[in-house]
Coordinates of C-alpha atoms and ligand atoms in Angstrom, one line a residue:
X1 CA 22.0 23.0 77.0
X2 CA 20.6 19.4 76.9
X3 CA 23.0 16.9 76.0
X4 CA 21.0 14.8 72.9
X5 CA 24.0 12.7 72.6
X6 CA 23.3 11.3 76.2
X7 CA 19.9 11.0 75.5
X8 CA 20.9 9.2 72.8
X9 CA 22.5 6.6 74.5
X10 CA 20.1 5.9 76.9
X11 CA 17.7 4.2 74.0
X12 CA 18.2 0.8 72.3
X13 CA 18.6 1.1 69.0
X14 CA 18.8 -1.8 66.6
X15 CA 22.4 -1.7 64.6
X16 CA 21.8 -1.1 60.9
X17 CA 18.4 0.9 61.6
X18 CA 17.5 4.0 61.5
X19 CA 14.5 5.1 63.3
X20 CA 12.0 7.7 62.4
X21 CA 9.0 5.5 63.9
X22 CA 8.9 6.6 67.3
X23 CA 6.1 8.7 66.4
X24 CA 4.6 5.0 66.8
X25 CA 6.3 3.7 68.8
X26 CA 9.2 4.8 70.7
X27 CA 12.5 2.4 70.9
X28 CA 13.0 0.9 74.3
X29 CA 14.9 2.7 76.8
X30 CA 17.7 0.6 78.3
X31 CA 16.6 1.3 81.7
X32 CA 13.7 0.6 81.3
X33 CA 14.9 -3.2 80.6
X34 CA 16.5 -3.0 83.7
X35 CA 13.7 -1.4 86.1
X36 CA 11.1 -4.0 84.8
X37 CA 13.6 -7.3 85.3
X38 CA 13.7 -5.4 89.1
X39 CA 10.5 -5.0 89.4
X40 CA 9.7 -8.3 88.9
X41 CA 12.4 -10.0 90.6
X42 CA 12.5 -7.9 94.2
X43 CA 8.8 -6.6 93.8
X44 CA 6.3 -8.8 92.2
X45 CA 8.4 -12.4 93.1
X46 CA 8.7 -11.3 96.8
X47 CA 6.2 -8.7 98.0
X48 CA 3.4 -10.2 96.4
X49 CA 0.4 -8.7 97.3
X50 CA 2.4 -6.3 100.2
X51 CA 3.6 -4.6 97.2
X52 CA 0.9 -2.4 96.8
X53 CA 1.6 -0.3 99.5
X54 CA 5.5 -1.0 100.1
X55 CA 6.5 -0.8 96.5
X56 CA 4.1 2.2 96.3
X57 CA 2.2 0.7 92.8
X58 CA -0.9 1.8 94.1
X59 CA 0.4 5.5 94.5
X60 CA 2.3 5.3 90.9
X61 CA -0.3 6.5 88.2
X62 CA -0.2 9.6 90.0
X63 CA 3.9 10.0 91.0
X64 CA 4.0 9.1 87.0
X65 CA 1.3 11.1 86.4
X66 CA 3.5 14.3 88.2
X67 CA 6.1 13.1 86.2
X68 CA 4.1 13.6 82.8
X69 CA 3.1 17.5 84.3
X70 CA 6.3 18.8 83.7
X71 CA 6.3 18.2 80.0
X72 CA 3.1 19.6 79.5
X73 CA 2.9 22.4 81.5
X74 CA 0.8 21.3 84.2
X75 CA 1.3 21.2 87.6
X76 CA 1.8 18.7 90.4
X77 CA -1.2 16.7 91.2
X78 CA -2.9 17.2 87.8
X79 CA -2.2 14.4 86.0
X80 CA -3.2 10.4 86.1
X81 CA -2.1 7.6 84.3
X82 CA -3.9 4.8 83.0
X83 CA -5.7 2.7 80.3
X84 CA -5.6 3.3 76.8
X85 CA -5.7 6.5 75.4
X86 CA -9.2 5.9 73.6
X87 CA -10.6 5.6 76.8
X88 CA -8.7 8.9 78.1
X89 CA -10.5 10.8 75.3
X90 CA -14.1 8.8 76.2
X91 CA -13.3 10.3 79.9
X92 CA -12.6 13.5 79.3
X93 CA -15.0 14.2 76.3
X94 CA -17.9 13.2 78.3
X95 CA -17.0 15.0 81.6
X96 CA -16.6 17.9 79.3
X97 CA -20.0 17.5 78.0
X98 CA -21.1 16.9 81.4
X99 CA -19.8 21.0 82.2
X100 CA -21.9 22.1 79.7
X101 CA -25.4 20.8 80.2
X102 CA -27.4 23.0 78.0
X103 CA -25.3 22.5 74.9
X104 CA -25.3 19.2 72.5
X105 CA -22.2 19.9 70.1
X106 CA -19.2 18.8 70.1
X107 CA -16.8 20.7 67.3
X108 CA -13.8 18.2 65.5
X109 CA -11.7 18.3 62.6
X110 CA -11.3 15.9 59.4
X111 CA -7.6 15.3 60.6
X112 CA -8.2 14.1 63.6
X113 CA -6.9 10.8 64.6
X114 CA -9.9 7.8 64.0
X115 CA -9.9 6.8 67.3
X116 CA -11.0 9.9 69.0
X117 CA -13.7 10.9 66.4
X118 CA -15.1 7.2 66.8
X119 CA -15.0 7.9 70.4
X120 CA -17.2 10.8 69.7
X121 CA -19.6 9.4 67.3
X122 CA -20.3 7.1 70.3
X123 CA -20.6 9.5 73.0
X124 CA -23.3 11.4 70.5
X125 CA -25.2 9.0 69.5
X126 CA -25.8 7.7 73.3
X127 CA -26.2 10.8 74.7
X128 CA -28.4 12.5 71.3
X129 CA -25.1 14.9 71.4
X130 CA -23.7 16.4 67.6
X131 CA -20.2 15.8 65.9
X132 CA -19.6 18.6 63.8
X133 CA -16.1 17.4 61.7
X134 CA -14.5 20.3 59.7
X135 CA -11.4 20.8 57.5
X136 CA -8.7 21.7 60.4
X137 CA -8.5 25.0 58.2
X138 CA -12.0 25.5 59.2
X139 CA -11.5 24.7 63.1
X140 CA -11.8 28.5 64.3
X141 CA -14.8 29.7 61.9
X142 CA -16.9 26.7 62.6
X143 CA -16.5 27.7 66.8
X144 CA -20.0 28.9 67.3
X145 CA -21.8 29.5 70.4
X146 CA -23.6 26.4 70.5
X147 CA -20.3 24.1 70.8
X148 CA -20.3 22.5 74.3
X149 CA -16.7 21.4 73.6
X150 CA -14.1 21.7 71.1
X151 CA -11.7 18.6 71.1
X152 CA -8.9 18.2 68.6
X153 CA -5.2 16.6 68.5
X154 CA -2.8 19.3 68.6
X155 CA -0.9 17.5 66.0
X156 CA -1.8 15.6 63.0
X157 CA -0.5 12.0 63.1
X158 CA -1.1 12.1 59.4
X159 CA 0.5 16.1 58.0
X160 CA 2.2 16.8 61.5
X161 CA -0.1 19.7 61.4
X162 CA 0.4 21.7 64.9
X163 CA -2.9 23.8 65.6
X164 CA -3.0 26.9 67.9
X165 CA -3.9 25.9 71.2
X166 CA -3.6 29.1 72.4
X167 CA -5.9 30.5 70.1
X168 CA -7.8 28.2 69.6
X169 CA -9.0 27.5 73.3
X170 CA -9.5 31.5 73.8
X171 CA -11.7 31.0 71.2
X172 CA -13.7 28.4 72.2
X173 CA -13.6 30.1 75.8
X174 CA -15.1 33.0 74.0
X175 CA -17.9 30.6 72.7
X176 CA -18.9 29.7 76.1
X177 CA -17.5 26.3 75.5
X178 CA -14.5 23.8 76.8
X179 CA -11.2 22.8 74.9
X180 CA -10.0 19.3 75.0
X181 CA -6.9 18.7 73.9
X182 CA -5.3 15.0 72.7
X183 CA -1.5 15.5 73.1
X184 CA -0.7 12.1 71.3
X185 CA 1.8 13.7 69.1
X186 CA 2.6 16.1 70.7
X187 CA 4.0 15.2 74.6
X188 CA 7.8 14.6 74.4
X189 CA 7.7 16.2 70.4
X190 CA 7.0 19.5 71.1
X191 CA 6.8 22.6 73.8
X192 CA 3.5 21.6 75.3
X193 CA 1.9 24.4 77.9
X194 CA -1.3 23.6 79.0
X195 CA -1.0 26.4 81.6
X196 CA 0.1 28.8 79.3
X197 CA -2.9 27.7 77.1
X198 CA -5.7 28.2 79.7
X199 CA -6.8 24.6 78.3
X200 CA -9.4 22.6 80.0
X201 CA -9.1 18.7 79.6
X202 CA -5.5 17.2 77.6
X203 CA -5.1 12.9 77.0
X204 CA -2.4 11.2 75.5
X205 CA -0.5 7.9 75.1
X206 CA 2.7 7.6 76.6
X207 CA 4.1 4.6 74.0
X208 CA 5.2 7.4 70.9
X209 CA 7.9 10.0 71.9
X210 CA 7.4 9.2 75.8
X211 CA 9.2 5.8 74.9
X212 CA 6.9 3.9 77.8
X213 CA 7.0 0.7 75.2
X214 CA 3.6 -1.0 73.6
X215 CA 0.6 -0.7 75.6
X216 CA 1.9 2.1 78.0
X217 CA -1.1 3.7 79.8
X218 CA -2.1 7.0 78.7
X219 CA -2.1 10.1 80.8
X220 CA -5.3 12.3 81.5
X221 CA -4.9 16.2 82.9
X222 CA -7.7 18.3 84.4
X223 CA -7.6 21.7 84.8
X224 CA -7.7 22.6 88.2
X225 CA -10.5 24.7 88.2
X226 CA -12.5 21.7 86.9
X227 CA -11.0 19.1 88.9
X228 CA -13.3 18.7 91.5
X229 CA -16.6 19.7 89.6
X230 CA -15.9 16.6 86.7
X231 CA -18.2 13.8 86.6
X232 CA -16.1 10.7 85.2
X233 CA -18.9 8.8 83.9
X234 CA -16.6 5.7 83.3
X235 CA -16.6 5.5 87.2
X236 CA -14.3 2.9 88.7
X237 CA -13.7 1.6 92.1
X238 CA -9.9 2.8 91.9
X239 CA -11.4 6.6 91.1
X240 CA -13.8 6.2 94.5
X241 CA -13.1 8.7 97.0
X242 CA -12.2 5.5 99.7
X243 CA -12.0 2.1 97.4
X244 CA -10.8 0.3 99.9
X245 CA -14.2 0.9 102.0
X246 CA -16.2 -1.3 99.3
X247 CA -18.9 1.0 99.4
X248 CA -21.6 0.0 97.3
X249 CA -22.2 3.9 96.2
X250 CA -20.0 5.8 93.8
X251 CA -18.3 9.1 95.5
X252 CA -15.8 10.6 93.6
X253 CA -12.2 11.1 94.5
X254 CA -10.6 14.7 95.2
X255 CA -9.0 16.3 92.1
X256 CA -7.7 14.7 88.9
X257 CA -7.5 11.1 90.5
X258 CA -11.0 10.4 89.9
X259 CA -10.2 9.7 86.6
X260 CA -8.6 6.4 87.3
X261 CA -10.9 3.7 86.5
X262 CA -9.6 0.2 87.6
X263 CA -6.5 -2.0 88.3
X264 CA -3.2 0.3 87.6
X265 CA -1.1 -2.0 84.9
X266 CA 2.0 -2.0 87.1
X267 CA 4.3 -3.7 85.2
X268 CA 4.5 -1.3 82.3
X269 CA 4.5 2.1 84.8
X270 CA 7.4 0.7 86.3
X271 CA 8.7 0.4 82.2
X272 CA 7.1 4.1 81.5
X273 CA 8.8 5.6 85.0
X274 CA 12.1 4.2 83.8
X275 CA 11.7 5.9 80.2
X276 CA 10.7 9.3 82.1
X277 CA 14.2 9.1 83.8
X278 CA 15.3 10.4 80.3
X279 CA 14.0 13.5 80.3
X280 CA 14.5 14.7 84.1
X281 CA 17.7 17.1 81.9
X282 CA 15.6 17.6 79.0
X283 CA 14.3 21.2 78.5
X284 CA 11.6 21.7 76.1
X285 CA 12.8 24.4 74.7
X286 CA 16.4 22.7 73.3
X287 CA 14.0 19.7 72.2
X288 CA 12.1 22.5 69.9
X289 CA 14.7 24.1 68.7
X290 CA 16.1 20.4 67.7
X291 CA 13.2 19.5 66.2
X292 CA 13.0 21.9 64.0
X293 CA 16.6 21.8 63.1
X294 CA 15.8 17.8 62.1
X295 CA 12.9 18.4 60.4
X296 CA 13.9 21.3 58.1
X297 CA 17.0 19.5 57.1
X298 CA 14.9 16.5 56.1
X299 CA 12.6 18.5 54.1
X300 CA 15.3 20.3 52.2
X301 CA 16.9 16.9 51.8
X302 CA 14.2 15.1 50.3
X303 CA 13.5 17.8 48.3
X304 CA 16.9 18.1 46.3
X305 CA 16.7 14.8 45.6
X306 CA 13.4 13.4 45.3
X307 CA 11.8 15.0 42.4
X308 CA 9.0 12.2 42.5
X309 CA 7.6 13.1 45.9
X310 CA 5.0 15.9 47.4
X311 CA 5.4 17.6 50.7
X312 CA 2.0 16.8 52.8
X313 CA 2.9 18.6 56.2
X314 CA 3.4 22.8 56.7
X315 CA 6.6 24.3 55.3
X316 CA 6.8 26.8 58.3
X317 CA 7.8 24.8 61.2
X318 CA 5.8 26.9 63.5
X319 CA 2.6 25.0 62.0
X320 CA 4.4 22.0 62.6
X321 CA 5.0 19.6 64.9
X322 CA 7.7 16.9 65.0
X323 CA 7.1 14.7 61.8
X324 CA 7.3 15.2 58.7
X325 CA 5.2 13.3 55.8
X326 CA 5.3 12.9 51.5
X327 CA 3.1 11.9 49.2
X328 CA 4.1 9.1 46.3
X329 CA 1.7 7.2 44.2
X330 CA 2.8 3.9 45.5
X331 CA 3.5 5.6 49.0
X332 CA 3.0 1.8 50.4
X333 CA 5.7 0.3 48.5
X334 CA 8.3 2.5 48.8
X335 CA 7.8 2.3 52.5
X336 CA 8.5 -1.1 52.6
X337 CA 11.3 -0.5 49.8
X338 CA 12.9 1.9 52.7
X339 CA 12.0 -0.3 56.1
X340 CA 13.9 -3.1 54.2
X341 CA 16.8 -1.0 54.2
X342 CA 17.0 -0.4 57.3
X343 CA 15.1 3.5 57.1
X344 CA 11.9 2.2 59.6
X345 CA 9.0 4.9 58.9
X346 CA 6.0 4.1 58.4
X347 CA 2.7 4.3 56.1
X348 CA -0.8 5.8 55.8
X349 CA -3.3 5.5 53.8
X350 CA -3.9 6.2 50.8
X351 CA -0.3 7.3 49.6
X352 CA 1.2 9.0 52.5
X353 CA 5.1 8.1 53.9
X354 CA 5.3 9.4 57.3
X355 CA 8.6 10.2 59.3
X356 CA 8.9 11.0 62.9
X357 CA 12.0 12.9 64.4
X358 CA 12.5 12.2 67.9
X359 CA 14.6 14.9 69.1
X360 CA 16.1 12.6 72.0
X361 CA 17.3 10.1 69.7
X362 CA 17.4 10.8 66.3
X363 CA 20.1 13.2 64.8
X364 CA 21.2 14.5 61.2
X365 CA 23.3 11.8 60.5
X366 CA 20.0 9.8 60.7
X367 CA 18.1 12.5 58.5
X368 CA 21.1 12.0 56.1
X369 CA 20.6 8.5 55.8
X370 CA 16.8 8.8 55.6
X371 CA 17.2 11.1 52.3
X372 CA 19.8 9.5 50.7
X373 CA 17.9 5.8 51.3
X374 CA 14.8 7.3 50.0
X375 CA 16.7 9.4 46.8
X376 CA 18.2 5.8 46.2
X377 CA 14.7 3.8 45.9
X378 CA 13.3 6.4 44.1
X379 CA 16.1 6.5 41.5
X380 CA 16.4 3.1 41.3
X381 CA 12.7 2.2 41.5
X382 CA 13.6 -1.0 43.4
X383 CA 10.0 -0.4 45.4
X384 CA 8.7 -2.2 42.6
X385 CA 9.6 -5.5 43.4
X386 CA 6.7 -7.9 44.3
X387 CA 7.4 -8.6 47.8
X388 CA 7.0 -5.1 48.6
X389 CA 3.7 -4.7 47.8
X390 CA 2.3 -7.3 50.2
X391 CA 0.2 -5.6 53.0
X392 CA 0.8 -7.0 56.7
X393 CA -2.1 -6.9 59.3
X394 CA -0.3 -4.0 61.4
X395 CA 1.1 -1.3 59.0
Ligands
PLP401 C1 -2.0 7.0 68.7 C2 -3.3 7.7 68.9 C3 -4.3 7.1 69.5 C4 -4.3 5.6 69.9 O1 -5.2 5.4 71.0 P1 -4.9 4.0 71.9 O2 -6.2 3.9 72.7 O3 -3.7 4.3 72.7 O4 -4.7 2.9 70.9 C5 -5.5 7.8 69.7 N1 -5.6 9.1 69.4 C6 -4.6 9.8 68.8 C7 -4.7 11.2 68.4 C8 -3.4 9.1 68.5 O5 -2.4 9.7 67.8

């Protein structure tokens, strides 16, 4: 069995708050405090420029990237850190669409986070490619067998929505076309198998329940069978075959590390390998089964006592991933009501309150205070005081 009250202590976490915002960002791990003051004071400070080889950063977005594998079910040698996970998704939608010459359409849903679907209304309009967008209801009817790929996040970061991605990639395998996965939500939440799934392309950010800290670098995972055959169209000297040769032509690297574009940010893997320490006792299975346990209670919580709210994720936790979100008229407000008393969710618009439980840290003493906090505002209607109704840049 995992011990969640270990992994409990190995975070940070602010006295008087209670977290359920790790679905944003994750709370810092205290190692990772401590592997990044090292870092900088035996590797950067001494080894200077040495410390490519002899601190190994060149070889860490793929020793991270390994790392990563094991909560997603993917192998060894499949996995690559690095950038932002917009650029991830750019990445692997177009060397998806590069797999599938003689088809134009790419196949997204409504719920899908902004960031990818303005990724892809680049992409097509550059390349005179389609986005379909559907109702995520309407994902598995609207595969048709002119989709080149279909490319959704597993989980909704609005409803915590958790599509099929077994299904759904058989299906769009039975189309003729290739599934791309963004696991932003869902690595470290929930009992990822790529494997298992048959999928073709997955991306993600590492800075929600991986706990690498702001501007972690996303991971990127090929399926092996396309590893070798994917153009990465954002070609970069650190994805050449031989960058230290300065060739003046492009050659790809073997495998999944062609993906890598430039400059590793070495300072915050050394932060992210420190927060992946974590999880080395973690199985994914107790972290489901936790989940679960954390979000039903807060549902049946919230429930019982907050007449004035509307469930906006799936009742049946199977169609669920780790977060849980209401509805309320002044959604925005109340938010703030709640973060100023110490119950740090967060907000989305238009009237959505949004709560993530990380299974590693959070546990039902925090679910307890999160509903009675919440019952409290409500009751009291104490949201309505001016100063909570100012909107901040970052929400
Ligand atoms: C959080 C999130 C992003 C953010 O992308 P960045 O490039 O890391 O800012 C993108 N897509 C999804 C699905 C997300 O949940």
């Amino acid at each position: 069995m995992t011990d969640f009250a270990a992994t409990r202590r190995a975070f940070h976490l602010p006295q008087g708050i209670t977290y359920l915002d790790g679905n944003s960002l994750g709370p810092m791990p205290v190692a990772a405090h401590d592997r990044v003051a090292r870092m900088m004071a035996d590797e950067w400070s001494e080894m200077l420029i040495t410390g490519w080889n002899k601190a190994g950063w060149y070889v860490q977005p793929r020793k991270v990237g390994d790392r990563i594998a094991r909560l997603i079910g993917a192998g060894p040698g499949q996995v690559v850190m690095g950038d932002t996970l917009s650029i991830k998704v750019f990445q692997a939608l177009s060397a998806a669409l590069a797999l599938r010459p003689g088809r134009r359409v790419i196949l997204s849903d409504s719920g899908n986070f902004p960031s990818d679907l303005y990724v892809a209304q680049g992409l097509a309009h550059s390349l005179g490619a389609e986005l379909r967008v559907v109702a995520p209801e309407a994902v598995k009817a609207a595969i048709t067998d002119d989709l080149a790929v279909l490319m959704l996040t597993e989980v909704d970061y609005r409803t915590g929505r958790r599509h099929d991605m077994d299904a759904l990639t058989a299906r769009a395998h039975d189309a003729g076309a290739l599934a791309l996965w963004d696991l932003a939500h869902s690595a470290g939440a929930v009992d990822v198998d790529l494997t298992a799934a048959d999928a073709d392309f997955a991306v993600g950010c590492t800075y929600k329940y991986l706990n690498g800290g702001p501007g972690a670098p996303a991971f990127i995972w090929t399926h092996p069978r396309h590893a070798d055959a994917a153009q990465p169209i954002l070609q970069g000297w650190m994805g050449h075959d031989a960058p230290f040769a300065f060739d003046p032509d492009y050659r790809p690297a073997a495998g999944v590390e062609r993906m890598r574009v430039g400059t590793p940010p070495v300072i915050a893997l050394a932060a992210l390998d420190a927060a992946l320490d974590v999880w080395d006792d973690v199985s994914l299975a107790d972290l489901r089964a936790r989940s679960i346990v954390l979000t039903q209670a807060f549902i049946a919580g919230v429930e019982a006592s907050c007449p004035d709210v509307t469930l906006n994720s799936p009742r049946d936790p199977a169609l669920r991933g780790s977060q849980v979100s209401f509805c309320h008229p002044q959604g925005y407000a109340v938010m703030q009501a709640l973060i100023a008393a110490g119950i740090v969710g967060d907000f989305r618009a238009p009237d959505v309150l949004r709560f993530g439980f990380a299974p590693l840290y959070n546990d039902l003493d925090d679910v307890e205070r999160a509903v009675d906090g919440l019952a409290r505002i409500l009751r009291d209607g104490n949201w309505n005081d001016e100063r909570f109704h100012q909107r901040a840049a970052v929400t």
